Amino acid sequence: KTYAKMSQYNQLFKPLAVSPIYYGNRTLIKFYNDSTVLHLLPDRVYSFTYSMILGENPPLDEIISLENSEVNDVFGARVILEQVQIDVRKFSSLGFKKPRGVRLEFTSPVLLQLPSYRRFKRGRYVLFPIPSLIIGSLIDHWNANCDINMLIKRPAFLALYSNYLMMESAYNLKPVTIIYDESRKIRGFMGWVFYDLRKCRNNISFKRIMALLDYAQYVGVGKSRATGFGQVKVSCVY
């Protein structure tokens, strides 16, 4: 109930994110020019994740009721929810200690867009995870949903700073074209990238970027995170 209500919020950065459905390590997404028809077969175990940013009083009764519950009439079928895992975090608890590098695995298409500029009224999609675009999208979402005492007050500086802190050293990425809705097809990318983290004296900025990368595991990166895009897993090397 709470998730359905929040999904109707009329705001740019909704306080929620949902993943696509996974079968094992496979992401079930319809790509352009892919003739395969996606089916959910009976007696198979599928998984998904979703995140909500809530106030001080989360709906515990709804959360507890998820375990071993049944959902009827999902496209004419019955779904059983099992092995539900719940992770509760505060904004102030997010972050990593001082890793030497981070690996970002994009498990669903990432839609990163440059802002509009002068006569270019529509920003263009970027097919590489430039640190400033990744961190910039996370700052926008963070500032739209955090408490006022957790606001990042110099977002442009921190996004620019990430280009110097995060140095890509290996990657395996592929561009993809996704059927976004009945009339639109958009370009994104999937895969992984490894960033070496350069030594820096600005510990405050380093900690904020680490907090944002941890935050990404819950809310994703880029556009359309509330509809399954931009899902990311982050792992650190110390």
GROMACS .gro file of C-alpha atoms in nm:
model
  238
    1LYS     CA    1   0.000   0.000   0.000
    2THR     CA    2   0.274   0.244   0.096
    3TYR     CA    3   0.474   0.168  -0.219
    4ALA     CA    4   0.170   0.210  -0.443
    5LYS     CA    5   0.093   0.544  -0.280
    6MET     CA    6   0.451   0.671  -0.310
    7SER     CA    7   0.471   0.571  -0.677
    8GLN     CA    8   0.201   0.830  -0.748
    9TYR     CA    9   0.404   1.117  -0.601
   10ASN     CA   10   0.439   1.401  -0.847
   11GLN     CA   11   0.805   1.477  -0.793
   12LEU     CA   12   1.115   1.448  -1.007
   13PHE     CA   13   1.318   1.222  -0.778
   14LYS     CA   14   1.072   0.979  -0.623
   15PRO     CA   15   1.169   0.829  -0.283
   16LEU     CA   16   1.163   0.475  -0.421
   17ALA     CA   17   1.332   0.243  -0.667
   18VAL     CA   18   1.246  -0.099  -0.803
   19SER     CA   19   1.455  -0.351  -0.993
   20PRO     CA   20   1.354  -0.559  -1.293
   21ILE     CA   21   1.269  -0.923  -1.232
   22TYR     CA   22   1.572  -1.154  -1.224
   23TYR     CA   23   1.596  -1.523  -1.302
   24GLY     CA   24   1.920  -1.624  -1.138
   25ASN     CA   25   2.173  -1.371  -1.268
   26ARG     CA   26   1.969  -1.295  -1.578
   27THR     CA   27   1.784  -0.964  -1.598
   28LEU     CA   28   1.446  -1.004  -1.767
   29ILE     CA   29   1.427  -0.697  -1.990
   30LYS     CA   30   1.289  -0.650  -2.340
   31PHE     CA   31   1.556  -0.508  -2.570
   32TYR     CA   32   1.496  -0.356  -2.910
   33ASN     CA   33   1.526  -0.601  -3.203
   34ASP     CA   34   1.509  -0.893  -2.959
   35SER     CA   35   1.243  -1.133  -3.084
   36THR     CA   36   1.241  -1.333  -2.760
   37VAL     CA   37   0.911  -1.321  -2.575
   38LEU     CA   38   0.953  -1.284  -2.200
   39HIS     CA   39   0.759  -1.539  -1.997
   40LEU     CA   40   0.741  -1.603  -1.624
   41LEU     CA   41   0.710  -1.979  -1.599
   42PRO     CA   42   0.539  -2.165  -1.314
   43ASP     CA   43   0.744  -2.335  -1.041
   44ARG     CA   44   1.047  -2.115  -1.102
   45VAL     CA   45   1.206  -1.885  -0.847
   46TYR     CA   46   1.242  -1.523  -0.956
   47SER     CA   47   1.370  -1.230  -0.755
   48PHE     CA   48   1.349  -0.852  -0.742
   49THR     CA   49   1.432  -0.569  -0.504
   50TYR     CA   50   1.267  -0.243  -0.414
   51SER     CA   51   1.362   0.046  -0.192
   52MET     CA   52   1.159   0.313  -0.016
   53ILE     CA   53   1.277   0.623   0.168
   54LEU     CA   54   1.048   0.663   0.467
   55GLY     CA   55   1.015   0.885   0.771
   56GLU     CA   56   1.070   0.790   1.131
   57ASN     CA   57   0.772   0.553   1.146
   58PRO     CA   58   0.793   0.290   0.871
   59PRO     CA   59   0.486   0.068   0.819
   60LEU     CA   60   0.619  -0.234   1.009
   61ASP     CA   61   0.292  -0.424   0.976
   62GLU     CA   62   0.318  -0.408   0.596
   63ILE     CA   63   0.684  -0.511   0.603
   64ILE     CA   64   0.624  -0.810   0.830
   65SER     CA   65   0.325  -0.922   0.624
   66LEU     CA   66   0.549  -0.969   0.317
   67GLU     CA   67   0.699  -1.292   0.450
   68ASN     CA   68   0.532  -1.601   0.302
   69SER     CA   69   0.247  -1.397   0.158
   70GLU     CA   70   0.051  -1.464  -0.159
   71VAL     CA   71  -0.034  -1.210  -0.426
   72ASN     CA   72  -0.324  -1.301  -0.650
   73ASP     CA   73  -0.412  -1.188  -1.000
   74VAL     CA   74  -0.063  -1.093  -1.119
   75PHE     CA   75  -0.139  -1.105  -1.491
   76GLY     CA   76  -0.385  -1.380  -1.412
   77ALA     CA   77  -0.147  -1.584  -1.195
   78ARG     CA   78  -0.072  -1.634  -0.827
   79VAL     CA   79   0.266  -1.532  -0.686
   80ILE     CA   80   0.415  -1.653  -0.358
   81LEU     CA   81   0.668  -1.427  -0.182
   82GLU     CA   82   0.936  -1.622   0.005
   83GLN     CA   83   1.279  -1.556   0.156
   84VAL     CA   84   1.208  -1.186   0.197
   85GLN     CA   85   1.517  -0.994   0.314
   86ILE     CA   86   1.479  -0.650   0.471
   87ASP     CA   87   1.764  -0.401   0.510
   88VAL     CA   88   1.700  -0.077   0.700
   89ARG     CA   89   1.954   0.206   0.673
   90LYS     CA   90   1.981   0.567   0.780
   91PHE     CA   91   2.137   0.831   0.559
   92SER     CA   92   2.400   0.890   0.825
   93SER     CA   93   2.505   0.522   0.820
   94LEU     CA   94   2.581   0.509   0.447
   95GLY     CA   95   2.934   0.488   0.319
   96PHE     CA   96   3.244   0.271   0.293
   97LYS     CA   97   3.574   0.288   0.476
   98LYS     CA   98   3.876   0.386   0.270
   99PRO     CA   99   3.883   0.144  -0.025
  100ARG     CA  100   4.155   0.153  -0.290
  101GLY     CA  101   3.900   0.093  -0.562
  102VAL     CA  102   3.532   0.033  -0.632
  103ARG     CA  103   3.358  -0.186  -0.888
  104LEU     CA  104   3.017  -0.081  -1.016
  105GLU     CA  105   2.809  -0.350  -1.184
  106PHE     CA  106   2.508  -0.216  -1.373
  107THR     CA  107   2.248  -0.494  -1.367
  108SER     CA  108   1.981  -0.302  -1.558
  109PRO     CA  109   2.018  -0.038  -1.830
  110VAL     CA  110   2.155   0.294  -1.705
  111LEU     CA  111   2.010   0.611  -1.857
  112LEU     CA  112   2.260   0.891  -1.801
  113GLN     CA  113   2.173   1.220  -1.965
  114LEU     CA  114   2.365   1.542  -2.009
  115PRO     CA  115   2.163   1.852  -1.920
  116SER     CA  116   2.024   2.074  -2.194
  117TYR     CA  117   2.260   2.345  -2.319
  118ARG     CA  118   2.163   2.663  -2.506
  119ARG     CA  119   2.004   2.568  -2.837
  120PHE     CA  120   2.026   2.199  -2.750
  121LYS     CA  121   1.699   2.189  -2.560
  122ARG     CA  122   1.713   1.815  -2.507
  123GLY     CA  123   2.011   1.664  -2.328
  124ARG     CA  124   2.172   1.360  -2.486
  125TYR     CA  125   2.219   1.016  -2.335
  126VAL     CA  126   2.575   0.915  -2.250
  127LEU     CA  127   2.692   0.556  -2.296
  128PHE     CA  128   2.979   0.562  -2.046
  129PRO     CA  129   2.963   0.603  -1.666
  130ILE     CA  130   3.148   0.934  -1.635
  131PRO     CA  131   3.200   0.984  -1.259
  132SER     CA  132   3.056   1.336  -1.249
  133LEU     CA  133   2.734   1.218  -1.417
  134ILE     CA  134   2.703   0.919  -1.182
  135ILE     CA  135   2.772   1.124  -0.870
  136GLY     CA  136   2.566   1.418  -0.995
  137SER     CA  137   2.258   1.199  -1.044
  138LEU     CA  138   2.304   1.055  -0.695
  139ILE     CA  139   2.338   1.400  -0.538
  140ASP     CA  140   2.013   1.514  -0.701
  141HIS     CA  141   1.827   1.213  -0.559
  142TRP     CA  142   1.996   1.240  -0.219
  143ASN     CA  143   1.919   1.610  -0.174
  144ALA     CA  144   1.558   1.561  -0.282
  145ASN     CA  145   1.494   1.296  -0.015
  146CYS     CA  146   1.731   1.347   0.280
  147ASP     CA  147   1.680   1.548   0.598
  148ILE     CA  148   1.785   1.911   0.577
  149ASN     CA  149   2.088   1.849   0.800
  150MET     CA  150   2.219   1.590   0.550
  151LEU     CA  151   2.202   1.813   0.241
  152ILE     CA  152   2.507   1.826   0.015
  153LYS     CA  153   2.551   2.201  -0.018
  154ARG     CA  154   2.805   2.215  -0.302
  155PRO     CA  155   2.672   1.957  -0.550
  156ALA     CA  156   2.851   2.094  -0.857
  157PHE     CA  157   3.188   2.090  -0.679
  158LEU     CA  158   3.143   1.734  -0.550
  159ALA     CA  159   3.036   1.604  -0.892
  160LEU     CA  160   3.339   1.766  -1.056
  161TYR     CA  161   3.569   1.642  -0.778
  162SER     CA  162   3.461   1.283  -0.847
  163ASN     CA  163   3.619   1.301  -1.195
  164TYR     CA  164   3.960   1.341  -1.029
  165LEU     CA  165   3.901   1.097  -0.744
  166MET     CA  166   3.754   0.809  -0.947
  167MET     CA  167   3.986   0.689  -1.225
  168GLU     CA  168   3.849   0.409  -1.443
  169SER     CA  169   4.105   0.130  -1.487
  170ALA     CA  170   3.897  -0.153  -1.635
  171TYR     CA  171   3.550  -0.193  -1.776
  172ASN     CA  172   3.322  -0.421  -1.974
  173LEU     CA  173   3.026  -0.220  -2.097
  174LYS     CA  174   2.782  -0.255  -2.384
  175PRO     CA  175   2.530  -0.008  -2.522
  176VAL     CA  176   2.170  -0.128  -2.532
  177THR     CA  177   1.849   0.001  -2.685
  178ILE     CA  178   1.548  -0.047  -2.462
  179ILE     CA  179   1.179  -0.035  -2.541
  180TYR     CA  180   1.083   0.233  -2.290
  181ASP     CA  181   0.710   0.246  -2.361
  182GLU     CA  182   0.477   0.199  -2.658
  183SER     CA  183   0.623   0.490  -2.852
  184ARG     CA  184   0.981   0.543  -2.729
  185LYS     CA  185   1.310   0.357  -2.759
  186ILE     CA  186   1.606   0.491  -2.562
  187ARG     CA  187   1.976   0.416  -2.535
  188GLY     CA  188   2.155   0.309  -2.221
  189PHE     CA  189   2.438   0.082  -2.113
  190MET     CA  190   2.496  -0.227  -1.899
  191GLY     CA  191   2.806  -0.405  -1.770
  192TRP     CA  192   3.066  -0.307  -1.514
  193VAL     CA  193   3.344  -0.057  -1.452
  194PHE     CA  194   3.626  -0.053  -1.198
  195TYR     CA  195   3.752   0.277  -1.060
  196ASP     CA  196   4.083   0.321  -0.883
  197LEU     CA  197   4.041   0.577  -0.605
  198ARG     CA  198   4.324   0.827  -0.604
  199LYS     CA  199   4.472   0.948  -0.277
  200CYS     CA  200   4.330   1.280  -0.170
  201ARG     CA  201   4.353   1.524   0.116
  202ASN     CA  202   3.986   1.619   0.109
  203ASN     CA  203   3.848   1.355   0.345
  204ILE     CA  204   3.504   1.517   0.367
  205SER     CA  205   3.448   1.497  -0.009
  206PHE     CA  206   3.583   1.141  -0.016
  207LYS     CA  207   3.340   1.032   0.257
  208ARG     CA  208   3.047   1.197   0.081
  209ILE     CA  209   3.125   1.021  -0.246
  210MET     CA  210   3.154   0.687  -0.065
  211ALA     CA  211   2.817   0.753   0.100
  212LEU     CA  212   2.663   0.830  -0.239
  213LEU     CA  213   2.801   0.510  -0.393
  214ASP     CA  214   2.655   0.311  -0.103
  215TYR     CA  215   2.326   0.498  -0.156
  216ALA     CA  216   2.334   0.391  -0.522
  217GLN     CA  217   2.288   0.028  -0.419
  218TYR     CA  218   1.943   0.119  -0.287
  219VAL     CA  219   1.817   0.382  -0.531
  220GLY     CA  220   2.017   0.319  -0.850
  221VAL     CA  221   2.167   0.583  -1.080
  222GLY     CA  222   2.044   0.788  -1.374
  223LYS     CA  223   1.689   0.832  -1.497
  224SER     CA  224   1.375   0.620  -1.442
  225ARG     CA  225   1.497   0.443  -1.128
  226ALA     CA  226   1.140   0.396  -1.009
  227THR     CA  227   1.068   0.177  -1.313
  228GLY     CA  228   1.365  -0.060  -1.298
  229PHE     CA  229   1.645   0.128  -1.472
  230GLY     CA  230   1.987   0.212  -1.330
  231GLN     CA  231   2.023  -0.075  -1.082
  232VAL     CA  232   2.380  -0.107  -0.956
  233LYS     CA  233   2.587  -0.329  -0.727
  234VAL     CA  234   2.894  -0.179  -0.562
  235SER     CA  235   3.190  -0.379  -0.431
  236CYS     CA  236   3.507  -0.238  -0.276
  237VAL     CA  237   3.872  -0.340  -0.286
  238TYR     CA  238   4.076  -0.250   0.023
   0.00000   0.00000   0.00000
